[in-house]
Short mmCIF file of C-alpha atoms in Angstrom, two decimals:
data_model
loop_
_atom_site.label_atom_id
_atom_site.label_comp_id
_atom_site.label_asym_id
_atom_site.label_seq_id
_atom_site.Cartn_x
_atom_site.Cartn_y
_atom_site.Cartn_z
CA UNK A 258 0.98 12.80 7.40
CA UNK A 259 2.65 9.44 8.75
CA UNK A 260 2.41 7.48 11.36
CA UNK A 261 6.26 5.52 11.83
CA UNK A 262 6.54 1.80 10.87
CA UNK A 263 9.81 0.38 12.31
CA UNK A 264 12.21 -2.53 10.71
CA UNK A 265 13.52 -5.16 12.63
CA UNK A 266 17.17 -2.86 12.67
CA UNK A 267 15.20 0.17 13.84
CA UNK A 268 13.81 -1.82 16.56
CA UNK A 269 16.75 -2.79 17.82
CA UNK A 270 18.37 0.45 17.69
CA UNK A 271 15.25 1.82 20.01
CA UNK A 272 15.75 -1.23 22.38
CA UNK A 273 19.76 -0.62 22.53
CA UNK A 274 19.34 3.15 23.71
CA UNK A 275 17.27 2.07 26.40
CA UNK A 276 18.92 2.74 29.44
CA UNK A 277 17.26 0.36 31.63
CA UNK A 278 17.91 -3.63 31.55
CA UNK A 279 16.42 -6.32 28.41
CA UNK A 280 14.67 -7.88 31.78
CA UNK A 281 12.81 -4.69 32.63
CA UNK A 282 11.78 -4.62 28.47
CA UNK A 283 10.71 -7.85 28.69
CA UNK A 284 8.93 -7.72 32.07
CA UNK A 285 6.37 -4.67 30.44
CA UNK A 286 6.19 -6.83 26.95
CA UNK A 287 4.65 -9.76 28.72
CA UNK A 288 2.75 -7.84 31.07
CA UNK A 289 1.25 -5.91 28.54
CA UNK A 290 0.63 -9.05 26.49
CA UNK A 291 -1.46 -11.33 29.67
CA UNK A 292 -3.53 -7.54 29.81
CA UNK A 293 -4.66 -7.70 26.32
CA UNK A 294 -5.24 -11.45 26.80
CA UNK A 295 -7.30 -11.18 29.78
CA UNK A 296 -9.27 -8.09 28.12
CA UNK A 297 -10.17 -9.24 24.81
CA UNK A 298 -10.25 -12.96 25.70
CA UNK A 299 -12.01 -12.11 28.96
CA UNK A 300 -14.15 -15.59 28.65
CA UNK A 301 -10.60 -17.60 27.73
CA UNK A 302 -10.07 -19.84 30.94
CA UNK A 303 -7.41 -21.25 29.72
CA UNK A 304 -4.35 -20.58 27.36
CA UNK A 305 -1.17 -22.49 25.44
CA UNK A 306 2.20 -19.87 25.64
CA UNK A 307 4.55 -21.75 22.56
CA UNK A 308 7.73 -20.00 23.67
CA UNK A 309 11.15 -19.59 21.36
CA UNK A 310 14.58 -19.37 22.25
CA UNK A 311 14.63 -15.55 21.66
CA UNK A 312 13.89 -12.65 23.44
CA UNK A 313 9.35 -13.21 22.09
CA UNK A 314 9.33 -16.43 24.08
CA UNK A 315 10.80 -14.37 27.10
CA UNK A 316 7.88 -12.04 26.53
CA UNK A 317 5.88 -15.11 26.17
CA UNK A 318 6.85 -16.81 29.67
CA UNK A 319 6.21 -13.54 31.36
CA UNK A 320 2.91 -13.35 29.91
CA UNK A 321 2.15 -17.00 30.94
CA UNK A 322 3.35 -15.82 34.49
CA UNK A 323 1.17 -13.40 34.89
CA UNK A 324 -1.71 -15.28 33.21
CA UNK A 325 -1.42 -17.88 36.06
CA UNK A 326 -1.13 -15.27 38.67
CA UNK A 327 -4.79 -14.27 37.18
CA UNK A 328 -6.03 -17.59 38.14
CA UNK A 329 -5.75 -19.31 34.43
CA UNK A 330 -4.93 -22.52 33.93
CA UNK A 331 -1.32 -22.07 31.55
CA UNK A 332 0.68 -24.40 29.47
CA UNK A 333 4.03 -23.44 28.47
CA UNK A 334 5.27 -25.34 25.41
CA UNK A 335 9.42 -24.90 25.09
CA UNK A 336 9.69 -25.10 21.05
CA UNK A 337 13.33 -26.96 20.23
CA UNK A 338 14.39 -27.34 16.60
CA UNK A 339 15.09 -31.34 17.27
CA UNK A 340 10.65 -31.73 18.20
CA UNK A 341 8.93 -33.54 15.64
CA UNK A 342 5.09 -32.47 17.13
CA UNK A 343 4.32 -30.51 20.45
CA UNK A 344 1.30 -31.19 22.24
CA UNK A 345 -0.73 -28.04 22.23
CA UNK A 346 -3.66 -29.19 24.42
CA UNK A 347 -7.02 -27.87 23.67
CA UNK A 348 -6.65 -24.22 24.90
CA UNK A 349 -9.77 -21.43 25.16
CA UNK A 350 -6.54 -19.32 23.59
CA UNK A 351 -3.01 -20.14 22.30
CA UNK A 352 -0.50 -17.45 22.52
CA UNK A 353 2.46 -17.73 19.34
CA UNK A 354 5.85 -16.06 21.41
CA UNK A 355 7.84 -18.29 18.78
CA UNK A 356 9.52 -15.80 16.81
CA UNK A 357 9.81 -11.84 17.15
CA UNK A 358 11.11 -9.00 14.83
CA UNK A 359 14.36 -10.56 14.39
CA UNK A 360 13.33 -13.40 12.03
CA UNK A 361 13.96 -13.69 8.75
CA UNK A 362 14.27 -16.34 5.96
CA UNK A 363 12.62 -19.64 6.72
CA UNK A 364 11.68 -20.93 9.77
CA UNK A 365 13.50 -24.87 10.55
CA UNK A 366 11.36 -27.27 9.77
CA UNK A 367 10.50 -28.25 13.23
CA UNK A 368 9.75 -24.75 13.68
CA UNK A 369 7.28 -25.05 10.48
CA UNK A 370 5.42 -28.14 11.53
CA UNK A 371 5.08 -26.24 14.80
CA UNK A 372 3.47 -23.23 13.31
CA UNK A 373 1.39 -25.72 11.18
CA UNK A 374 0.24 -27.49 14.55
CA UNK A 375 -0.65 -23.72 15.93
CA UNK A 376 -2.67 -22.82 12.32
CA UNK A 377 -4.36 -26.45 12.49
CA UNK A 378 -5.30 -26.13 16.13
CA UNK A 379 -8.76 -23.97 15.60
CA UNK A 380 -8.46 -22.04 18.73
CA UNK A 381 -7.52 -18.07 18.38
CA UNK A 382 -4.20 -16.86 18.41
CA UNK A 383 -2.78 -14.37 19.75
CA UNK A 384 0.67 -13.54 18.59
CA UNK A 385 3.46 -11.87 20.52
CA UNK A 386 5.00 -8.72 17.91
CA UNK A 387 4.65 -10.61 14.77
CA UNK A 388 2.70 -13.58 13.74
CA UNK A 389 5.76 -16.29 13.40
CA UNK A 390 7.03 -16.66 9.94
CA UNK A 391 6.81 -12.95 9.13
CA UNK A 392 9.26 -10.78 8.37
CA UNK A 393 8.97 -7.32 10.61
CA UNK A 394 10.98 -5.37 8.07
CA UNK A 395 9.22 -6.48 4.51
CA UNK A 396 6.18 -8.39 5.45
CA UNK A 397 7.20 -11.67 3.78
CA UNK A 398 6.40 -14.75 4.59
CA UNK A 399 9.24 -17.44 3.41
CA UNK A 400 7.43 -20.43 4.01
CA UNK A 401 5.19 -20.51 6.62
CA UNK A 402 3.06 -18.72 8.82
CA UNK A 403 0.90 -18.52 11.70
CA UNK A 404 -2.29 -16.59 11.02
CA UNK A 405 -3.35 -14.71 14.20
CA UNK A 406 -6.58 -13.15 15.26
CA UNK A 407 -4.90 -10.85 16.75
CA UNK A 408 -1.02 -9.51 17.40
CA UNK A 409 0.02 -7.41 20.14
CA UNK A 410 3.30 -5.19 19.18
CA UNK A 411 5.87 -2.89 21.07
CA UNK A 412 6.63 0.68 21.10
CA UNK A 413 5.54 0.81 17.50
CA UNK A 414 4.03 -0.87 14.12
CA UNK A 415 6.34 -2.56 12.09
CA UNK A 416 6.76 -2.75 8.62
CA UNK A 417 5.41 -6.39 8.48
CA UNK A 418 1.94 -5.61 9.98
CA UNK A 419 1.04 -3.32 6.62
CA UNK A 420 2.87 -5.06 4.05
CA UNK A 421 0.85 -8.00 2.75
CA UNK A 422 1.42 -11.00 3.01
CA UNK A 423 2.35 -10.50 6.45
CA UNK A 424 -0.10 -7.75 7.03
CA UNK A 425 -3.19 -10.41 5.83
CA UNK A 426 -1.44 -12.86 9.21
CA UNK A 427 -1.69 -10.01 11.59
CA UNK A 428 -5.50 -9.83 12.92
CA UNK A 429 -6.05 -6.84 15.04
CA UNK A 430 -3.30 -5.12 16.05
CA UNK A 431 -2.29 -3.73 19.03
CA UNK A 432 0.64 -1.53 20.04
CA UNK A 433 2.26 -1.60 23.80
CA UNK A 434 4.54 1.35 25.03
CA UNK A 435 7.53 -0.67 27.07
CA UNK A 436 9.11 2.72 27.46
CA UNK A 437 11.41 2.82 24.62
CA UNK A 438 11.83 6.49 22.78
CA UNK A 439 10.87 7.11 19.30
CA UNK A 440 14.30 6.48 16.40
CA UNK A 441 13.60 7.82 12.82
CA UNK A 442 11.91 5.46 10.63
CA UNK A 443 12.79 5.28 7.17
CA UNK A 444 9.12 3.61 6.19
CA UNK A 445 5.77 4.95 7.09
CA UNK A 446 2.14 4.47 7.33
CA UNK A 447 -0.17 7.31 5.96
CA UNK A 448 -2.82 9.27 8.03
CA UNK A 449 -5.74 10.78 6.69
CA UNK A 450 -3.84 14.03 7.74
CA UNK A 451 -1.44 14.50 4.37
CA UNK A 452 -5.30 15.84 2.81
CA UNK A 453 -4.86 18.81 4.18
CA UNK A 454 -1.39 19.47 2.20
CA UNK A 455 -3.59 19.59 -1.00
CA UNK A 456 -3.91 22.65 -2.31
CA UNK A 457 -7.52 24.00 -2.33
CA UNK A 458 -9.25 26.72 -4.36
CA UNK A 459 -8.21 30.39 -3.65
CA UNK A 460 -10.51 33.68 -4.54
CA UNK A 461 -7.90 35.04 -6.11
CA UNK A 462 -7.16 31.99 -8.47
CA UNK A 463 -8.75 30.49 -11.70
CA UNK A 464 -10.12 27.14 -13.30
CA UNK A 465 -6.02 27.28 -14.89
CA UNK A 466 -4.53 27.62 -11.09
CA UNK A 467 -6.58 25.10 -9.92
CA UNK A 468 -5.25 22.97 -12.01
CA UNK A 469 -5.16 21.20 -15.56
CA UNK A 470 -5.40 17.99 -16.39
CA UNK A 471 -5.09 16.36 -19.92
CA UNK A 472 -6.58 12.78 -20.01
CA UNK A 473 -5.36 10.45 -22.45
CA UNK A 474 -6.39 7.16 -23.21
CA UNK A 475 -9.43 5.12 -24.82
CA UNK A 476 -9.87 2.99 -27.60
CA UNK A 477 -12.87 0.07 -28.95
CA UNK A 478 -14.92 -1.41 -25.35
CA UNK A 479 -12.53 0.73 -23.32
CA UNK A 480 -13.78 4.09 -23.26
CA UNK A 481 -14.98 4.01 -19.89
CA UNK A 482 -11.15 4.47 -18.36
CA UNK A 483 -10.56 7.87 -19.83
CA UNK A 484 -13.99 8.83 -18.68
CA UNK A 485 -13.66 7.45 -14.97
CA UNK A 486 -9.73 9.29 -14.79
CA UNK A 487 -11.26 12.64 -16.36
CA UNK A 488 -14.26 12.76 -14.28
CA UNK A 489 -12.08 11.28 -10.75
CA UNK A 490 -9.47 14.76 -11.77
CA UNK A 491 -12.60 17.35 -11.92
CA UNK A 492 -14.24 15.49 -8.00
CA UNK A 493 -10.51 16.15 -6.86
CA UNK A 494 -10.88 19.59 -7.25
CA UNK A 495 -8.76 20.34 -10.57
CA UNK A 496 -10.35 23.22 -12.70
CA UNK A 497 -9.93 22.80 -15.96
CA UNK A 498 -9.56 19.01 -17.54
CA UNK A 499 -9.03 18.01 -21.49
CA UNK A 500 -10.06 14.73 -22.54
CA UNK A 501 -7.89 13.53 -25.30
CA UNK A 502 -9.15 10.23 -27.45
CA UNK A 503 -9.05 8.34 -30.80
CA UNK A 504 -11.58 9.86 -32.50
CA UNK A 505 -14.39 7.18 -32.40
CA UNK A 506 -14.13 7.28 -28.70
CA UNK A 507 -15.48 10.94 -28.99
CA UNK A 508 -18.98 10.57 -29.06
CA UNK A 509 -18.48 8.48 -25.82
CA UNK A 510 -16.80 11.45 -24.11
CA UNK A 511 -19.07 13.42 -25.40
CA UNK A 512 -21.89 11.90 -23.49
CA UNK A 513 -20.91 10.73 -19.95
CA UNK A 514 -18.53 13.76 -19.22
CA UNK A 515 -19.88 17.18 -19.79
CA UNK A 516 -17.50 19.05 -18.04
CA UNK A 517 -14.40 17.98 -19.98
CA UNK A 518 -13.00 19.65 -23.05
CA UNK A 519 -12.73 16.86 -25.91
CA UNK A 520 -9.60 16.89 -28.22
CA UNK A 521 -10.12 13.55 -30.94
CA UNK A 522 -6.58 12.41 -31.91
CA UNK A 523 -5.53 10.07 -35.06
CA UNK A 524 -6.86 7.02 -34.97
CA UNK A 525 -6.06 3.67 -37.56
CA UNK A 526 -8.29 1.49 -38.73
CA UNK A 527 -8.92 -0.55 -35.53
CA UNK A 528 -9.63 2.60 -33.83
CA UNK A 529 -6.17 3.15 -31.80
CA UNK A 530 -4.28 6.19 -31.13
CA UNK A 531 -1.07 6.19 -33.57
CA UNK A 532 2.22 7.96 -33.06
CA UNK A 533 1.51 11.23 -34.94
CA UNK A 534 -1.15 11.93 -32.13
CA UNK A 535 1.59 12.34 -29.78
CA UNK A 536 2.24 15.91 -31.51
CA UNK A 537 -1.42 17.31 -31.05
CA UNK A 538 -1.27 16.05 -27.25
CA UNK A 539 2.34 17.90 -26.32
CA UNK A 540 0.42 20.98 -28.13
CA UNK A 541 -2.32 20.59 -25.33
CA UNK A 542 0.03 20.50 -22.78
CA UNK A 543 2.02 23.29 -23.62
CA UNK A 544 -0.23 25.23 -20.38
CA UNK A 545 1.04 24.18 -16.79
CA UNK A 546 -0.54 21.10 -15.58
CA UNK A 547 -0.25 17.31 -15.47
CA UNK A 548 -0.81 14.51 -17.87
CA UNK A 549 -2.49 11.47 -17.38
CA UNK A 550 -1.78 8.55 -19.97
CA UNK A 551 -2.76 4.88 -20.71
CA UNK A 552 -6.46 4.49 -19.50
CA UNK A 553 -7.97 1.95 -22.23
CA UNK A 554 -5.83 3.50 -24.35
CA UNK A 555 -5.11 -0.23 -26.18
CA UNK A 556 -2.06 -1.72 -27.11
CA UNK A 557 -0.36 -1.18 -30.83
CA UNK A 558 2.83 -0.80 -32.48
CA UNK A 559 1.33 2.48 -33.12
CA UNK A 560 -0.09 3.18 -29.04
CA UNK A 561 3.48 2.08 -27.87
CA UNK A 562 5.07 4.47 -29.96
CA UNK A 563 2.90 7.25 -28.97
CA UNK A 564 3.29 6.58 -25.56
CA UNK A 565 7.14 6.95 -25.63
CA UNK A 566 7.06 10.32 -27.46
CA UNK A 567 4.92 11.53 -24.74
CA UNK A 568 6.45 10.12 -21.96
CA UNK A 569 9.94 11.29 -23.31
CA UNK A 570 8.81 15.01 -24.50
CA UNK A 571 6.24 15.90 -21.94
CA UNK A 572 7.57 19.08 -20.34
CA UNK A 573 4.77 18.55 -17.37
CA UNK A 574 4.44 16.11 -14.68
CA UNK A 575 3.13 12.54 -16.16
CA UNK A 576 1.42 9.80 -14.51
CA UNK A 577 1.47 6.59 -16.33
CA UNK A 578 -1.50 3.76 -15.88
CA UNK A 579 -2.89 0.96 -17.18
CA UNK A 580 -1.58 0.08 -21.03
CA UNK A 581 0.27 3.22 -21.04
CA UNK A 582 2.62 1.00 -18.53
CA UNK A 583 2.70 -1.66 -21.10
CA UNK A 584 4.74 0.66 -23.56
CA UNK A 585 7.24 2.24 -21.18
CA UNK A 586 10.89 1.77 -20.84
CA UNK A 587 13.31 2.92 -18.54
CA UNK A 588 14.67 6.72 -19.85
CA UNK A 589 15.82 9.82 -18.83
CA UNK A 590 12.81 12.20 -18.86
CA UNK A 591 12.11 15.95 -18.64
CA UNK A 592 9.91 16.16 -15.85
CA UNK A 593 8.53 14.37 -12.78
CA UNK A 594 6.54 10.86 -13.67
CA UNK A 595 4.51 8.66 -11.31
CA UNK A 596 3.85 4.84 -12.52
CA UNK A 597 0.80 3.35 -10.91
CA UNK A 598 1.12 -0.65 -12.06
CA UNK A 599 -0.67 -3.23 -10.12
CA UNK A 600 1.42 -6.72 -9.40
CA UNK A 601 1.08 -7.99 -12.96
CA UNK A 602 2.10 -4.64 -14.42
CA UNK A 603 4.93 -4.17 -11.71
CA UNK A 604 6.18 -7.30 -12.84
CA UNK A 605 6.52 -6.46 -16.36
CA UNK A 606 8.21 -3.66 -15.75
CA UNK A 607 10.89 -5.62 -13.80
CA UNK A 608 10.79 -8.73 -15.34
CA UNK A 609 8.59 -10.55 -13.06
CA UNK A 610 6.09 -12.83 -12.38
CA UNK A 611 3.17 -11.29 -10.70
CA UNK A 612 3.34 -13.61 -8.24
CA UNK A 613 6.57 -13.17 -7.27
CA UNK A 614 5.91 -9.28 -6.76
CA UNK A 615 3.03 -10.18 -4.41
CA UNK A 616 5.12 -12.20 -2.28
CA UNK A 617 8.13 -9.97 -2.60
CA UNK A 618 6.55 -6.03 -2.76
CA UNK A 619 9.12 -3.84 -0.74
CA UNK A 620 11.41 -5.44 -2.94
CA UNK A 621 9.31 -5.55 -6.53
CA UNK A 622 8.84 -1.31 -5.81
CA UNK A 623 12.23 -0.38 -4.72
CA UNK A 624 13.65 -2.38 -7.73
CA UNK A 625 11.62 -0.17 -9.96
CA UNK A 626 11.93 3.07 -8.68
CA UNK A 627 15.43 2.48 -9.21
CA UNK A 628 15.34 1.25 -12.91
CA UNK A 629 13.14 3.98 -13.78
CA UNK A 630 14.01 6.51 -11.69
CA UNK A 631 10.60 8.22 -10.61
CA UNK A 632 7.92 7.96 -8.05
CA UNK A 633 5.80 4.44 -8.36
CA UNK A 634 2.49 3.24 -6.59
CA UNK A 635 2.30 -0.45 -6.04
CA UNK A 636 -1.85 -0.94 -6.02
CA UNK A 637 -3.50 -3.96 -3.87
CA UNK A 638 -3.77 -4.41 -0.25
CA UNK A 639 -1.53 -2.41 0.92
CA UNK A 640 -0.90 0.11 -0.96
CA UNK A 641 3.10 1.17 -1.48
CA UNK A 642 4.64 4.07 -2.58
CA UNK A 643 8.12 4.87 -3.34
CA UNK A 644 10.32 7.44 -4.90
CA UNK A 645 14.29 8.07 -5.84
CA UNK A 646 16.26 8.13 -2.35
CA UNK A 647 13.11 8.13 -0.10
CA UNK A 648 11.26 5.06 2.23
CA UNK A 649 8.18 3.53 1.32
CA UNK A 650 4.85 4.63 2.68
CA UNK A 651 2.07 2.38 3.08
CA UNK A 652 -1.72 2.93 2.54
CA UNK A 653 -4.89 0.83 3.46
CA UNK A 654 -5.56 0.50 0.39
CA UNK A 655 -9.63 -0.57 0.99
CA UNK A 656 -10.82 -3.84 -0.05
CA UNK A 657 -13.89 -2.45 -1.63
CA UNK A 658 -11.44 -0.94 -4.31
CA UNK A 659 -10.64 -4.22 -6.04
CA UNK A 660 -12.95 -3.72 -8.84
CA UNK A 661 -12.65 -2.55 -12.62
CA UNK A 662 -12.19 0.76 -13.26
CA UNK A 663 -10.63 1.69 -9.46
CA UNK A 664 -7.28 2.32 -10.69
CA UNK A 665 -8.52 4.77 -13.32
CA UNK A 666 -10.08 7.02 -10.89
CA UNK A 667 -6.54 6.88 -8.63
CA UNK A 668 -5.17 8.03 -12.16
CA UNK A 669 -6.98 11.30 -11.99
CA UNK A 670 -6.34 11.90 -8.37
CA UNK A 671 -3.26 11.46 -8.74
CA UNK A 672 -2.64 13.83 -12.03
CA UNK A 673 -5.09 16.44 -9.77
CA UNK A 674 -2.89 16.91 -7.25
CA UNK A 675 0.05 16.86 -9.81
CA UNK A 676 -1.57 19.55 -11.76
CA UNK A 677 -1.85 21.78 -8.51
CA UNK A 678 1.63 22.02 -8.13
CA UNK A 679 2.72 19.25 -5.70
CA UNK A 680 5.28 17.51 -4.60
CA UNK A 681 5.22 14.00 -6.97
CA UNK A 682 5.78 11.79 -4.26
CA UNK A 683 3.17 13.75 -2.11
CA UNK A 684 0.60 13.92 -4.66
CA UNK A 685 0.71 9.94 -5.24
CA UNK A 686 0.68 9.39 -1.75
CA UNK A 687 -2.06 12.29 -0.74
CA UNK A 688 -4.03 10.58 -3.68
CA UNK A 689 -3.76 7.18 -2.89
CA UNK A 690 -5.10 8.22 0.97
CA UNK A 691 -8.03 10.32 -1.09
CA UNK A 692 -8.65 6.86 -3.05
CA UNK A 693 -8.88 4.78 0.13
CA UNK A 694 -11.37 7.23 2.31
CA UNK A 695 -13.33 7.71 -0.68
CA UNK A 696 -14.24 4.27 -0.54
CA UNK A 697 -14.72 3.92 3.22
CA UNK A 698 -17.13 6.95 2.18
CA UNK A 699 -19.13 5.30 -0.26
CA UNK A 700 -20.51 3.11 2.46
CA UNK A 701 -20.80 0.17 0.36
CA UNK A 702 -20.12 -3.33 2.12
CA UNK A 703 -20.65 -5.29 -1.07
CA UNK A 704 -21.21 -4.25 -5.06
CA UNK A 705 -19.41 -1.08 -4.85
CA UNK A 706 -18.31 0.25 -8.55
CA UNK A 707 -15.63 2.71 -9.14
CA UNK A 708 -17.84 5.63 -10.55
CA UNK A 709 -19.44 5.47 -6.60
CA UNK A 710 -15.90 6.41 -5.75
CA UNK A 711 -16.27 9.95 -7.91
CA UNK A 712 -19.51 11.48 -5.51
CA UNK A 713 -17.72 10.14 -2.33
CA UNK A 714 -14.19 12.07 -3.21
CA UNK A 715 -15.59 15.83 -2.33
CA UNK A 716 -17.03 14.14 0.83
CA UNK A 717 -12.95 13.25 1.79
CA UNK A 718 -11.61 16.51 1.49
CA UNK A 719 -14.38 18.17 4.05
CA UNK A 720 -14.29 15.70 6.43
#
């Protein structure tokens, strides 16, 4: 169900229990990097090596070596902190060996106006492990960064390549085996494989065993959330779903999703849920099952209120979206609850600027798992998940998903699998992977809305 992603210490615990010598490493790493030069810059006659102080410009000289030893013509550019400019030349292909999995922090700035030179240049890159300026064990980028069209790595992917920034630096990525064995990774990248932990439909089971979900959310222009959640639940195969609303919203449900059982709930005069709803909801989900809470639901005195009760009281799993996020704080709860924020709602919950959570994700998620103490889905490029005492696994998160109403259908995935018994941290992550291949299965290059996710999803799970 995942595919390792190393950190910068994990490498170096693989390269210290090799029992060969740092020259034979080194000798494969450049080798392997001149190969992918030569095969997918096969036109490239000739190529700038910008070579560090560290073990990546070793790599890079052998590369050079044995780019020469092709019959290229090579330029190897020694970067030294005290440089003001380098003369690049005017290379077919320039190959970054500046920095390697070690760095962190910011790069000198001699080193900067170097990798500003490399980024100005216009020719491709191709970057040796990481792009320089990234960090291999968070994906951060400091200050700056060279932005490669393509990366070749060792023995495995690192964190950096998946975590954005960094990841959005990387190009296409290729991985090299130097002949280092496999150490235990406590991060990981997510295969299309963890679908077939999801439980499906048995003979011997019912619409109740295969699940119930109770949707709750909606309120004036927003009715379309609880609709897209409830309707995404039913496509990922739960059997029974309640669709619980201020009672205006009704009608709406009403219309666009048949299958659903409605349940109105007090509304006040601007048509929002108010805190005595909360006790007709836990009555709902007295039955086994999940909850899903805050699509559209609106924002109140009254909707924050309600949302607390429920979070607090619920004696089933939760999962907590959109304005339902808006009106949580951290508590000790009765059962498992998943928080799907994207970077602005992330950052609320920490006390953060979105922008700072985009720049700073491994950190923004693990900082909230452990204030509120339950399993959280980062959402963007990239998508993270984390729980209590566990690593972080990383999704694709598909770039046709940034559109309105996305994140609602994730919501019912992700109270689905809930509802079916799983694992919280599995469900969010098997439902995040569900969210992604649903999209590559819409086939949409442009224009795609999120109700084209809800045909695609039964498509994912026979694949």
């Amino acid at each position: 169900m995942r595919e390792p992603l190393y950190t910068a210490a994990e490498m170096r615990a693989a390269e210290e229990a090799y029992p060969g010598t740092v020259d034979e490493l080194m000798e494969r790493a450049g080798q392997a990097v001149a190969r992918h030069a030569l095969e997918d810059f096969g036109d490239a006659r000739s190529f700038t090596v910008v070579c560090g102080g560290g073990s990546n410009g070793g790599d890079g000289r052998v590369a050079a070596r044995v780019l020469e030893e092709a019959g290229r013509d090579v330029v190897v550019v020694d970067a030294k902190p005290e440089d003001v400019e380098k003369d690049l030349g005017d290379p077919d292909v320039l190959v970054d060996a500046l920095f390697g999995t070690g760095f962190e922090g910011e790069p000198r700035p001699g080193a900067a106006r170097l990798i500003e030179q490399i980024n100005d240049l216009g020719a491709p890159v191709l970057s040796i492990d990481l792009p320089s300026g990234v960090d291999a064990s968070t994906g951060e980028v400091a200050a700056v960064a060279v932005d490669a069209d393509m990366t070749v790595t060792f023995h495995g992917e690192k964190v950096g390549h998946y975590v954005t920034p960094g990841a959005f630096l990387a190009g296409y990525l290729e991985v090299a085996d130097i002949g280092l064995e496999p150490v235990e990774t406590e991060n990981g990248r997510l295969t299309r494989s963890i679908l077939e932990l999801v439980p499906r439909r048995s003979p011997e089971g019912n619409k109740y065993a295969s699940g119930h979900v109770v949707v709750v959310g909606g309120s004036p222009g927003m009715t379309g959330a609880p609709c897209l959640s409830a309707l995404a639940a039913l496509r990922a195969d739960a059997g029974y779903v309640t669709l619980a609303g201020p009672e205006p919203a009704v009608p709406v449900f009403e219309s666009w999703v048949l299958e659903a059982v409605k349940r109105p709930l007090p509304a006040d005069g601007e048509g929002l849920v108010t805190e005595d709803a909360a006790g007709t909801v836990l009555e709902l989900v007295e039955r086994d099952g999940a909850l899903a809470l805050g699509p559209g639901l609106g924002r109140s005195e009254g909707t924050r209120a309600f949302v607390r009760r429920l979070v607090e009281e619920a004696p089933l799993p939760v999962v907590v979206d959109g304005d339902g996020l808006w009106a949580l704080e951290p508590d000790e709860w009765p059962a498992p609850r998943v928080l799907t924020p994207h970077s602005g709602e992330l950052g609320r919950l920490i006390d953060e600027e979105s922008s700072w959570v985009d720049a700073h994700r491994i950190e923004a998620i693990r900082r909230t798992v452990e204030r509120y103490h339950c399993v959280v889905l980062l959402k963007g490029a990239g998508t993270l998940i984390a729980a209590p005492g566990t690593g972080v696994l990383v999704d694709g998160g598909h770039p046709t998903l940034a559109t309105a109403g996305t994140g609602d259908v994730l919501t019912g995935i992700v109270a689905a699998f809930l509802a079916k018994g799983m694992d919280p941290r599995l469900a969010t992550a098997a439902a995040a992977t569900a969210h992604h291949w649903a999209a590559i299965e819409a086939s949409f290059d442009a224009g795609m809305i999120a109700s084209d996710l809800l045909d695609a999803l039964p498509r994912v799970f026979t694949a």
